[in-house]
Amino acid sequence: MPGLKLLEALTTPHGLDRYLELVNPMLTVRELRARVTDVHRSTSDTVTLTLRPTRQWRGFKAGQFVKVTVTIDGVRRTRCYSPSCSQYRADGKIELTIKAHPEGLVSQYLHRAARPGLVIGLSPADGTFSLPDTRSDPLVLISGGSGITPVLSMLRTLVDEGHAGEVVFLHYAYTEHDVPLKREIERLAEGRPNIRLAFAYTDAPGTGDLNGFFSVKHLRAVAPRFAEAQTYLCGPPGLMKSVRQRYKQAGVSERLHTEDFAPAPVAAVGTAGGTIHFGRSGTSATNTGASLLEQAEAAGLTPEHGCRMGVCFSCTQIKKTGCVQNLLNGSTSSEEDEEIQLCINTPVGDVTIEI
Amino acid sequence: MADTPVRLTPQQFEQLGKELDELRQRVMADLGEQDRKYIYDIIKTQRGLEVAGRGLLFLGFFPPAWIAGVAALSVSKILDNMEIGHNVMHGQYDWMRDPALNSKMFEWDTAAPAENWRHSHNYIHHTYTNILGKDRDIGYGILRMDEDQEWRPYYLGNPVYAFLLMLLFEWGVWAHDLEIDRQLKGETKWSDYKGVRKRMWHKGIKQALKDYVLFPALTGPMFVSTLVGNATANLIRNIWAFNIIFCGHFPTGVESFTEEETENETKGEWYHRQMLGSANITGGSLFHVMAGNLSHQIEHHLFPDMPARRYPQIAPEVRAICEKYGLPYNTGGLTKQLTSVAAKIFKLALPSRKKPTTPPSSNVRPLKSVAA
Ligand SMILES: Cc1cc2nc3c(=O)[nH]c(=O)nc-3n(C[C@H](O)[C@H](O)[C@H](O)COP(=O)(O)OP(=O)(O)OC[C@H]3O[C@@H](n4cnc5c(N)ncnc54)[C@H](O)[C@@H]3O)c2cc1C
Ligand code: FES
C-alpha cells in the first residue's frame, strides 16, 4: 500500500494512528481497539459487555482470551477476559462477562463505569484453552463462578456448529442468582437432547440440579462417561484442585484441559542468592527467590505486566545473561538474549534483565 | 561580586534530602487523570496546529496564509519538542503505562533520534549536571561556558559558535552524540559510534524527507514556498529551544562542580547540586508551556521524571526550602537571564584574568558565585 507508506512518511515520527485517534479513537490503522456497544448487568456482581472491535480483529477460538486495556485514573490497566459468545457470532462483535471482585481494580471499574461508547484497548485472541479441531465426543465442560465464560463460549460455538455429540455443561455457583446469563444458557439446551445442563449451588441446598461443592458423585451423576471425554475446566482454585485430583485418580489427567483465572500461589523454588542487574535502569538487587516481576517492583521499577501468572505475555522482557527457573514448571534456561516472562521466572544466580 | 559562602552541615544535607524526597512522594502519589488529560490536551493542540500549519502552506501563494502556516508549524514543533517530547522522554508519563507516551518508545519531531538523546541527556546530563568534564550537555562540547574550562585560542570564536549553534540547534543536538570533542581528544574512536551513527542517519533522513521533500512536493507549484516555510518553522523552533535551554544552566550565579567534590555524594548533596546548577525563568503560564516548563529548570532537575505541569505548583515550596537553608534560587525574567548568558559567552571568549582556583574537595563546600 504505497498510499499508506506515504502517509506514514508524512506523519513521522508519531505515525498515522496518533493523529487519527484524536479525531476518532476507533479510526486506527494498526492498533486493535473496541467500542463497548452494550452493557448488561445480569447479576449483582457481574457485567456483560458487548464489544465491536476495529477491523484489525481476526476473531477467536472458543475458550481463548483477549487482553482488555482501560484507563483508570490516568493509568492504563490490562486484564485478560475470555469471550463468552460463540466464535461464529454473526455481527462480529464479542461478549465479555466480568465478575466484579470486591477489591478488584479493573473488574470494579468495568462493573461501575462501563457504558456504551467507551473505547477500550484490545489484543488479538490468545491461549491454548480451546476445543480440539476435530470435535470429539463426549465433551464435558466444568466451570465455577466467573470461570463460566470460556466454556460458555465453547457451548455456544458447538450449538452454532450443530454439533450432535454428547455435551455436558456443569456449572458451580453460590446460588441461582449468581449465574450470569442463566436464561440464555437454558435456551441453548432446549430441543437439543445431546446437551445436558447441570447447575450446582453451593449456598442454596435443594434449589439446583446438584448441591454443594464438586464431588465424584456429581461427576458420576451428570457425566458418567467422563473418563472417555475431553474435559474443559475453568473456575476458582478449590474447584480446579478437586477436579484435577479426581481426573488424576481416574488416570485420565491428559484428558483434562484447564484455564486459570486467578494467579497461582508462588511455589517455593530453588535457593535465593545471586544478584539481579536491571540493565536499562542501572539498578541491581539481591535475588530473594521471588519472581523477577516482584523483585523488579521491589527495586522500584515498574515493568509492564498483566496477569502476573504467565498467561498474557505483557511482562516479556529480554534476559541478557544468566539462568532463570520457570516457577510454573521448574524448567531452567540459560540462553543469552532470551525473551522471558518476568512474572513466572526467578533467577538462579546472577541475571541481567533489560529493564 | 564577593564570595558568599553557604555551608551546610551533613545533618542539614540529610534534612534537605528528606524534605525534597517527601515533596516528591506527595506529588507522585497524587498523579492521576488530570495529568493525563493535561498532556493529551497539549498533544491535541500540537497535532491540530501541525495539521493546520501544513494545510495553510498549501495556500502559500497568499502571504498571510504562509505566515500563519509557518507560525502554526513553529508552535507545533516547539510544543512537540519541549512540553511533549523532552518531558515524555524523561519518563514523566511512564506511570500512565501508555505505549504512546512511554519514555522508551517516544520519538520527537526533530532530527536527533530519541535513543541517542536519552542517553546523553537523561543519563549523562541529568546525573552529572554541571560537573565539568562529565556533563556533556549541549554547550560544553564546543563552547566555553565556565571559567574553570581552560581557555584556548579556539574559544575566541565563542560567540560565533554559539550563534551558529543557535541557528542549527536541531542538527547540533543531532550530531551531539558523536562526541566529536572527545574523539578529537582521543578519548573515543569513530568506530565506537556505529550504533549512534546508524540511528542518526535513519532519523535525520526521515525528518529531512518529510520537511524538505514530501510536504513541499505535495504542495506542487508551491514547492519552494513550502520548503522555505518548513525550514523557517524549524529555524524558529531552533532559536527558541536554544535560548530556553541556555537560560537553564548558564546564567551568572549558576554553579559548576568538579568530579572530586561530587564523589560519594549523598542524595541531599545531589539535590543541592541540582538546585545550584540550574536557573529558572519567570513568565506567564503560556510562556511556561512553550518552554516545556524548562523555565522551571530547578524543579525539573530535582525531579526530572515528575510531570512538568507540576513544576509551577511546587515551585513556591522549593523556593521556601532554598530560603530555609540559605541556598540561592536563581530566577529572573527571560531578558535578564538571556543577557546574563550572552554576557558570559562573550566574556569567556577571552582568557580569565586570574588562574582558576582548585576548589576544596570536601563535601561541604563554600559556595561562591561565579564572578560576574
Ligand atoms: C486467561 C484469563 C481469562 C480470564 N477471563 C475472565 C473472564 O472471562 N471473566 C472474569 O470476570 N475474569 C476473567 N479473568 C480474570 C481477570 O483477568 C482479572 O484477574 C479479574 O477481573 C480481576 O481483576 P481486577 O483488576 O478487578 O483485580 P485486581 O485489582 O487485579 O486484584 C484484586 C484482588 O483480587 C484478587 N483476584 C484477582 N483476580 C482474581 C480471580 N480471577 N479470582 C479471585 N481473586 C482474584 C487478587 O488476588 C487481588 O487480591 C481471566 C483471567 C485470565 C488469566
Ligand atoms: S504478566 Fe502476564 S505473562 Fe507475566
Tab-separated table of C-alpha atoms in Angstrom, chain A:
chain	number	residue	atom	x	y	z
A	1	MET	CA	0.000	0.000	0.000
A	2	PRO	CA	2.098	2.936	-1.247
A	3	GLY	CA	-0.563	5.408	-0.090
A	4	LEU	CA	-0.221	4.214	3.474
A	5	LYS	CA	3.571	4.315	3.213
A	6	LEU	CA	3.388	7.937	2.108
A	7	LEU	CA	1.030	8.830	4.960
A	8	GLU	CA	3.371	7.162	7.424
A	9	ALA	CA	6.316	9.118	5.984
A	10	LEU	CA	4.341	12.340	6.290
A	11	THR	CA	3.335	11.638	9.881
A	12	THR	CA	6.781	10.517	11.023
A	13	PRO	CA	7.842	10.187	13.809
A	14	HIS	CA	4.475	9.725	15.503
A	15	GLY	CA	2.701	7.612	12.907
A	16	LEU	CA	-0.766	7.884	11.448
A	17	ASP	CA	-2.688	6.362	14.380
A	18	ARG	CA	-1.505	9.108	16.726
A	19	TYR	CA	-3.337	11.642	14.536
A	20	LEU	CA	-6.373	9.573	13.623
A	21	GLU	CA	-7.154	8.665	17.229
A	22	LEU	CA	-7.555	12.340	18.070
A	23	VAL	CA	-10.340	12.549	15.517
A	24	ASN	CA	-11.933	9.213	16.408
A	25	PRO	CA	-10.385	6.634	18.738
A	26	MET	CA	-11.826	3.794	16.661
A	27	LEU	CA	-10.156	5.074	13.497
A	28	THR	CA	-6.820	3.299	13.631
A	29	VAL	CA	-4.520	1.857	11.017
A	30	ARG	CA	-2.509	-0.502	13.198
A	31	GLU	CA	-3.907	-0.621	16.714
A	32	LEU	CA	-6.653	-3.019	17.633
A	33	ARG	CA	-9.343	-1.468	19.813
A	34	ALA	CA	-13.004	-1.972	20.573
A	35	ARG	CA	-16.041	0.093	21.366
A	36	VAL	CA	-18.491	-1.019	24.026
A	37	THR	CA	-21.881	-1.196	22.316
A	38	ASP	CA	-23.963	-2.760	25.045
A	39	VAL	CA	-23.756	-3.107	28.819
A	40	HIS	CA	-25.839	-5.602	30.712
A	41	ARG	CA	-25.670	-6.295	34.443
A	42	SER	CA	-27.143	-9.775	34.669
A	43	THR	CA	-26.306	-10.475	38.328
A	44	SER	CA	-25.486	-8.084	41.154
A	45	ASP	CA	-21.740	-8.546	40.725
A	46	THR	CA	-21.259	-9.288	37.042
A	47	VAL	CA	-21.405	-7.141	33.980
A	48	THR	CA	-21.675	-8.363	30.408
A	49	LEU	CA	-20.132	-6.130	27.772
A	50	THR	CA	-20.692	-6.361	24.066
A	51	LEU	CA	-17.741	-5.054	22.068
A	52	ARG	CA	-17.337	-4.060	18.460
A	53	PRO	CA	-13.639	-4.495	17.593
A	54	THR	CA	-11.869	-2.381	14.972
A	55	ARG	CA	-11.217	-4.002	11.613
A	56	GLN	CA	-7.852	-5.434	12.714
A	57	TRP	CA	-9.706	-8.068	14.761
A	58	ARG	CA	-9.096	-11.578	13.432
A	59	GLY	CA	-11.609	-13.498	15.555
A	60	PHE	CA	-11.016	-16.087	18.244
A	61	LYS	CA	-11.409	-19.764	19.026
A	62	ALA	CA	-13.951	-20.628	21.713
A	63	GLY	CA	-12.075	-20.774	25.035
A	64	GLN	CA	-9.360	-18.287	24.141
A	65	PHE	CA	-8.941	-14.938	25.907
A	66	VAL	CA	-8.309	-11.337	24.917
A	67	LYS	CA	-6.452	-8.644	26.799
A	68	VAL	CA	-8.530	-5.611	27.588
A	69	THR	CA	-6.915	-2.284	28.396
A	70	VAL	CA	-8.735	0.520	30.171
A	71	THR	CA	-7.569	3.801	31.638
A	72	ILE	CA	-8.353	4.216	35.326
A	73	ASP	CA	-7.374	7.483	36.984
A	74	GLY	CA	-4.907	8.180	34.206
A	75	VAL	CA	-3.226	4.772	34.282
A	76	ARG	CA	-3.713	2.088	31.652
A	77	ARG	CA	-4.556	-1.309	33.130
A	78	THR	CA	-4.625	-4.558	31.224
A	79	ARG	CA	-6.508	-7.706	32.205
A	80	CYS	CA	-7.424	-10.935	30.450
A	81	TYR	CA	-11.029	-11.825	29.690
A	82	SER	CA	-12.415	-14.810	27.845
A	83	PRO	CA	-15.206	-14.016	25.401
A	84	SER	CA	-18.361	-15.881	26.358
A	85	CYS	CA	-20.070	-15.705	22.958
A	86	SER	CA	-19.889	-18.133	20.093
A	87	GLN	CA	-16.834	-17.811	17.887
A	88	TYR	CA	-19.241	-17.614	14.951
A	89	ARG	CA	-21.257	-14.688	16.263
A	90	ALA	CA	-22.787	-13.201	13.155
A	91	ASP	CA	-22.324	-9.494	13.822
A	92	GLY	CA	-18.586	-9.866	14.501
A	93	LYS	CA	-18.971	-8.486	17.993
A	94	ILE	CA	-17.625	-10.175	21.086
A	95	GLU	CA	-19.157	-10.513	24.500
A	96	LEU	CA	-17.293	-10.462	27.803
A	97	THR	CA	-18.781	-11.353	31.159
A	98	ILE	CA	-16.855	-9.851	34.011
A	99	LYS	CA	-17.185	-10.575	37.684
A	100	ALA	CA	-16.539	-7.594	39.941
A	101	HIS	CA	-14.034	-8.775	42.529
A	102	PRO	CA	-14.546	-6.994	45.867
A	103	GLU	CA	-11.083	-5.395	45.799
A	104	GLY	CA	-10.590	-5.683	42.073
A	105	LEU	CA	-9.434	-2.601	40.248
A	106	VAL	CA	-10.378	-3.295	36.643
A	107	SER	CA	-13.378	-5.524	37.247
A	108	GLN	CA	-14.898	-2.990	39.659
A	109	TYR	CA	-14.222	-0.196	37.209
A	110	LEU	CA	-15.905	-2.021	34.343
A	111	HIS	CA	-18.832	-3.013	36.522
A	112	ARG	CA	-19.278	0.555	37.696
A	113	ALA	CA	-18.302	2.692	34.736
A	114	ALA	CA	-18.621	0.731	31.502
A	115	ARG	CA	-21.170	2.367	29.232
A	116	PRO	CA	-21.945	2.192	25.532
A	117	GLY	CA	-19.427	4.295	23.634
A	118	LEU	CA	-16.445	3.529	25.855
A	119	VAL	CA	-13.405	2.695	23.721
A	120	ILE	CA	-11.005	0.158	25.172
A	121	GLY	CA	-7.719	-1.391	24.079
A	122	LEU	CA	-7.958	-4.947	22.811
A	123	SER	CA	-5.415	-7.627	21.947
A	124	PRO	CA	-5.747	-10.399	19.406
A	125	ALA	CA	-7.147	-13.590	20.925
A	126	ASP	CA	-4.596	-15.855	22.522
A	127	GLY	CA	-4.299	-19.002	24.593
A	128	THR	CA	-4.359	-22.765	24.065
A	129	PHE	CA	-7.544	-23.451	26.060
A	130	SER	CA	-9.806	-24.296	23.135
A	131	LEU	CA	-11.745	-27.192	21.644
A	132	PRO	CA	-9.834	-29.735	19.556
A	133	ASP	CA	-10.057	-29.001	15.832
A	134	THR	CA	-11.889	-32.261	15.217
A	135	ARG	CA	-14.723	-32.041	17.738
A	136	SER	CA	-14.576	-35.092	19.947
A	137	ASP	CA	-17.414	-36.853	21.696
A	138	PRO	CA	-18.290	-36.722	24.516
A	139	LEU	CA	-17.292	-33.283	25.799
A	140	VAL	CA	-17.509	-32.228	29.441
A	141	LEU	CA	-17.452	-28.529	30.312
A	142	ILE	CA	-16.987	-27.728	34.010
A	143	SER	CA	-16.916	-24.218	35.408
A	144	GLY	CA	-17.289	-22.286	38.618
A	145	GLY	CA	-18.154	-18.620	39.176
A	146	SER	CA	-16.700	-16.261	36.568
A	147	GLY	CA	-14.881	-19.235	35.030
A	148	ILE	CA	-18.059	-19.881	33.090
A	149	THR	CA	-17.012	-17.603	30.231
A	150	PRO	CA	-14.640	-19.737	28.140
A	151	VAL	CA	-16.751	-22.887	28.460
A	152	LEU	CA	-19.949	-20.994	27.694
A	153	SER	CA	-18.256	-19.809	24.524
A	154	MET	CA	-17.480	-23.441	23.738
A	155	LEU	CA	-21.081	-24.462	24.333
A	156	ARG	CA	-22.473	-21.690	22.157
A	157	THR	CA	-19.949	-22.484	19.455
A	158	LEU	CA	-20.921	-26.181	19.483
A	159	VAL	CA	-24.588	-25.236	19.217
A	160	ASP	CA	-23.844	-22.981	16.250
A	161	GLU	CA	-21.974	-25.847	14.605
A	162	GLY	CA	-24.965	-28.127	15.095
A	163	HIS	CA	-22.663	-30.469	16.988
A	164	ALA	CA	-24.543	-33.719	17.519
A	165	GLY	CA	-22.260	-35.384	20.059
A	166	GLU	CA	-22.847	-35.524	23.781
A	167	VAL	CA	-22.013	-32.331	25.706
A	168	VAL	CA	-22.222	-31.983	29.467
A	169	PHE	CA	-22.223	-28.478	30.902
A	170	LEU	CA	-21.661	-28.476	34.674
A	171	HIS	CA	-21.554	-25.113	36.393
A	172	TYR	CA	-20.973	-24.188	40.046
A	173	ALA	CA	-22.310	-21.014	41.654
A	174	TYR	CA	-23.314	-19.817	45.114
A	175	THR	CA	-26.988	-19.560	44.190
A	176	GLU	CA	-29.164	-19.428	41.132
A	177	HIS	CA	-28.942	-15.647	41.145
A	178	ASP	CA	-25.181	-15.751	40.709
A	179	VAL	CA	-25.300	-17.461	37.327
A	180	PRO	CA	-24.822	-14.883	34.613
A	181	LEU	CA	-26.955	-15.363	31.504
A	182	LYS	CA	-28.804	-18.328	33.050
A	183	ARG	CA	-31.901	-17.955	30.903
A	184	GLU	CA	-29.855	-17.891	27.727
A	185	ILE	CA	-27.899	-20.962	28.719
A	186	GLU	CA	-31.116	-22.865	29.312
A	187	ARG	CA	-32.449	-21.807	25.941
A	188	LEU	CA	-29.348	-23.310	24.309
A	189	ALA	CA	-30.260	-26.769	25.593
A	190	GLU	CA	-33.939	-26.560	24.648
A	191	GLY	CA	-34.738	-29.120	21.960
A	192	ARG	CA	-31.165	-30.408	21.976
A	193	PRO	CA	-31.166	-33.755	23.804
A	194	ASN	CA	-27.409	-34.144	23.303
A	195	ILE	CA	-26.752	-31.188	25.606
A	196	ARG	CA	-27.039	-31.798	29.303
A	197	LEU	CA	-27.062	-28.815	31.652
A	198	ALA	CA	-26.400	-29.126	35.372
A	199	PHE	CA	-26.252	-26.224	37.806
A	200	ALA	CA	-24.776	-26.894	41.227
A	201	TYR	CA	-25.371	-24.369	44.010
A	202	THR	CA	-23.040	-24.355	46.945
A	203	ASP	CA	-25.015	-21.939	49.143
A	204	ALA	CA	-28.614	-22.854	48.299
A	205	PRO	CA	-29.318	-26.513	49.044
A	206	GLY	CA	-32.143	-28.076	47.120
A	207	THR	CA	-32.525	-25.324	44.526
A	208	GLY	CA	-30.269	-26.663	41.805
A	209	ASP	CA	-29.682	-29.843	39.861
A	210	LEU	CA	-26.884	-30.644	42.297
A	211	ASN	CA	-25.963	-29.445	45.790
A	212	GLY	CA	-22.711	-28.362	47.360
A	213	PHE	CA	-19.114	-28.416	46.146
A	214	PHE	CA	-17.731	-30.636	43.441
A	215	SER	CA	-17.565	-34.326	44.255
A	216	VAL	CA	-17.144	-37.508	42.328
A	217	LYS	CA	-20.846	-38.124	42.884
A	218	HIS	CA	-21.651	-35.044	40.829
A	219	LEU	CA	-19.438	-36.275	38.060
A	220	ARG	CA	-20.951	-39.740	38.050
A	221	ALA	CA	-24.468	-38.309	38.087
A	222	VAL	CA	-24.095	-35.946	35.118
A	223	ALA	CA	-21.100	-37.261	33.190
A	224	PRO	CA	-20.743	-40.986	33.740
A	225	ARG	CA	-18.546	-41.222	30.605
A	226	PHE	CA	-16.126	-38.518	31.832
A	227	ALA	CA	-13.146	-40.866	31.553
A	228	GLU	CA	-13.651	-41.144	27.775
A	229	ALA	CA	-14.426	-37.473	27.360
A	230	GLN	CA	-12.307	-34.420	26.716
A	231	THR	CA	-12.975	-32.172	29.689
A	232	TYR	CA	-12.605	-28.388	29.788
A	233	LEU	CA	-12.372	-26.838	33.229
A	234	CYS	CA	-12.241	-23.245	34.437
A	235	GLY	CA	-13.076	-21.932	37.884
A	236	PRO	CA	-11.828	-20.953	41.318
A	237	PRO	CA	-8.711	-22.687	42.698
A	238	GLY	CA	-10.673	-25.008	45.026
A	239	LEU	CA	-12.806	-26.401	42.219
A	240	MET	CA	-9.824	-26.750	39.914
A	241	LYS	CA	-7.928	-28.690	42.548
A	242	SER	CA	-10.706	-31.164	43.298
A	243	VAL	CA	-11.429	-31.863	39.653
A	244	ARG	CA	-7.751	-32.295	38.852
A	245	GLN	CA	-7.401	-34.772	41.710
A	246	ARG	CA	-10.405	-36.749	40.530
A	247	TYR	CA	-9.067	-36.989	36.967
A	248	LYS	CA	-5.663	-37.963	38.250
A	249	GLN	CA	-7.154	-40.758	40.320
A	250	ALA	CA	-9.020	-41.983	37.267
A	251	GLY	CA	-5.730	-41.887	35.348
A	252	VAL	CA	-7.101	-39.521	32.700
A	253	SER	CA	-5.280	-36.272	33.562
A	254	GLU	CA	-4.291	-35.826	29.923
A	255	ARG	CA	-7.985	-35.569	29.011
A	256	LEU	CA	-8.466	-32.636	31.343
A	257	HIS	CA	-7.798	-29.145	29.934
A	258	THR	CA	-7.761	-26.205	32.278
A	259	GLU	CA	-7.644	-22.425	32.341
A	260	ASP	CA	-6.640	-20.464	35.462
A	261	PHE	CA	-8.115	-17.012	36.029
A	262	ALA	CA	-6.531	-16.332	39.387
A	263	PRO	CA	-2.795	-16.214	39.929
A	264	ALA	CA	-1.421	-19.412	41.421
A	265	PRO	CA	0.339	-19.121	44.773
A	266	VAL	CA	4.060	-18.869	44.108
A	267	ALA	CA	5.804	-22.150	44.721
A	268	ALA	CA	8.883	-22.024	46.910
A	269	VAL	CA	11.580	-22.992	44.455
A	270	GLY	CA	15.330	-23.166	44.461
A	271	THR	CA	17.507	-21.177	46.733
A	272	ALA	CA	17.687	-17.424	46.689
A	273	GLY	CA	21.018	-15.728	46.101
A	274	GLY	CA	22.994	-14.011	43.392
A	275	THR	CA	22.391	-10.542	42.024
A	276	ILE	CA	19.822	-9.281	39.559
A	277	HIS	CA	21.073	-6.471	37.350
A	278	PHE	CA	18.369	-4.374	35.772
A	279	GLY	CA	20.394	-3.279	32.773
A	280	ARG	CA	18.428	-0.366	31.382
A	281	SER	CA	17.671	1.322	34.673
A	282	GLY	CA	21.129	0.647	36.050
A	283	THR	CA	19.903	-0.740	39.373
A	284	SER	CA	20.543	-4.101	40.923
A	285	ALA	CA	19.142	-6.193	43.738
A	286	THR	CA	19.957	-9.333	45.664
A	287	ASN	CA	17.880	-12.241	44.455
A	288	THR	CA	15.228	-13.165	47.017
A	289	GLY	CA	13.829	-16.093	45.055
A	290	ALA	CA	10.578	-14.313	44.182
A	291	SER	CA	9.553	-13.769	40.568
A	292	LEU	CA	11.570	-11.277	38.551
A	293	LEU	CA	8.477	-9.100	38.263
A	294	GLU	CA	8.065	-8.892	42.023
A	295	GLN	CA	11.762	-8.315	42.541
A	296	ALA	CA	11.838	-5.614	39.874
A	297	GLU	CA	8.907	-3.889	41.569
A	298	ALA	CA	10.564	-4.228	44.962
A	299	ALA	CA	13.585	-2.492	43.410
A	300	GLY	CA	11.354	0.449	42.500
A	301	LEU	CA	10.882	-0.384	38.811
A	302	THR	CA	7.508	-0.555	37.104
A	303	PRO	CA	7.800	-3.119	34.321
A	304	GLU	CA	4.781	-3.665	32.141
A	305	HIS	CA	2.690	-6.615	33.210
A	306	GLY	CA	-0.806	-8.008	33.009
A	307	CYS	CA	-1.953	-11.277	34.518
A	308	ARG	CA	1.092	-11.929	36.713
A	309	MET	CA	0.631	-15.605	36.131
A	310	GLY	CA	2.345	-16.376	32.859
A	311	VAL	CA	-0.642	-16.153	30.572
A	312	CYS	CA	-0.678	-12.842	28.844
A	313	PHE	CA	2.977	-12.141	27.950
A	314	SER	CA	2.670	-8.464	28.818
A	315	CYS	CA	5.707	-8.767	31.049
A	316	THR	CA	8.034	-10.274	28.454
A	317	GLN	CA	11.483	-8.707	28.581
A	318	ILE	CA	14.915	-9.632	27.332
A	319	LYS	CA	17.203	-11.516	29.646
A	320	LYS	CA	20.728	-10.622	28.585
A	321	THR	CA	22.623	-13.184	30.607
A	322	GLY	CA	22.183	-15.689	33.399
A	323	CYS	CA	19.929	-18.576	34.239
A	324	VAL	CA	16.262	-18.438	35.239
A	325	GLN	CA	13.894	-21.038	36.547
A	326	ASN	CA	10.279	-21.187	35.448
A	327	LEU	CA	8.099	-21.032	38.565
A	328	LEU	CA	5.289	-22.926	36.917
A	329	ASN	CA	7.135	-25.941	35.595
A	330	GLY	CA	10.541	-25.808	37.250
A	331	SER	CA	12.478	-25.848	33.978
A	332	THR	CA	15.650	-23.792	33.792
A	333	SER	CA	17.056	-21.854	30.883
A	334	SER	CA	20.346	-20.054	30.451
A	335	GLU	CA	20.187	-18.857	26.851
A	336	GLU	CA	21.531	-15.362	26.214
A	337	ASP	CA	19.328	-12.565	24.884
A	338	GLU	CA	16.270	-14.637	25.516
A	339	GLU	CA	12.764	-13.229	25.903
A	340	ILE	CA	11.347	-14.320	29.237
A	341	GLN	CA	8.210	-13.574	31.208
A	342	LEU	CA	9.169	-11.719	34.352
A	343	CYS	CA	6.173	-12.865	36.361
A	344	ILE	CA	6.876	-16.575	36.190
A	345	ASN	CA	10.648	-16.696	36.216
A	346	THR	CA	13.023	-16.454	39.124
A	347	PRO	CA	16.771	-16.023	38.848
A	348	VAL	CA	19.151	-18.864	39.534
A	349	GLY	CA	22.283	-16.963	40.488
A	350	ASP	CA	23.265	-13.744	38.699
A	351	VAL	CA	20.949	-12.492	35.992
A	352	THR	CA	20.862	-9.375	33.825
A	353	ILE	CA	17.473	-8.189	32.590
A	354	GLU	CA	16.949	-5.321	30.161
A	355	ILE	CA	14.571	-3.201	32.210
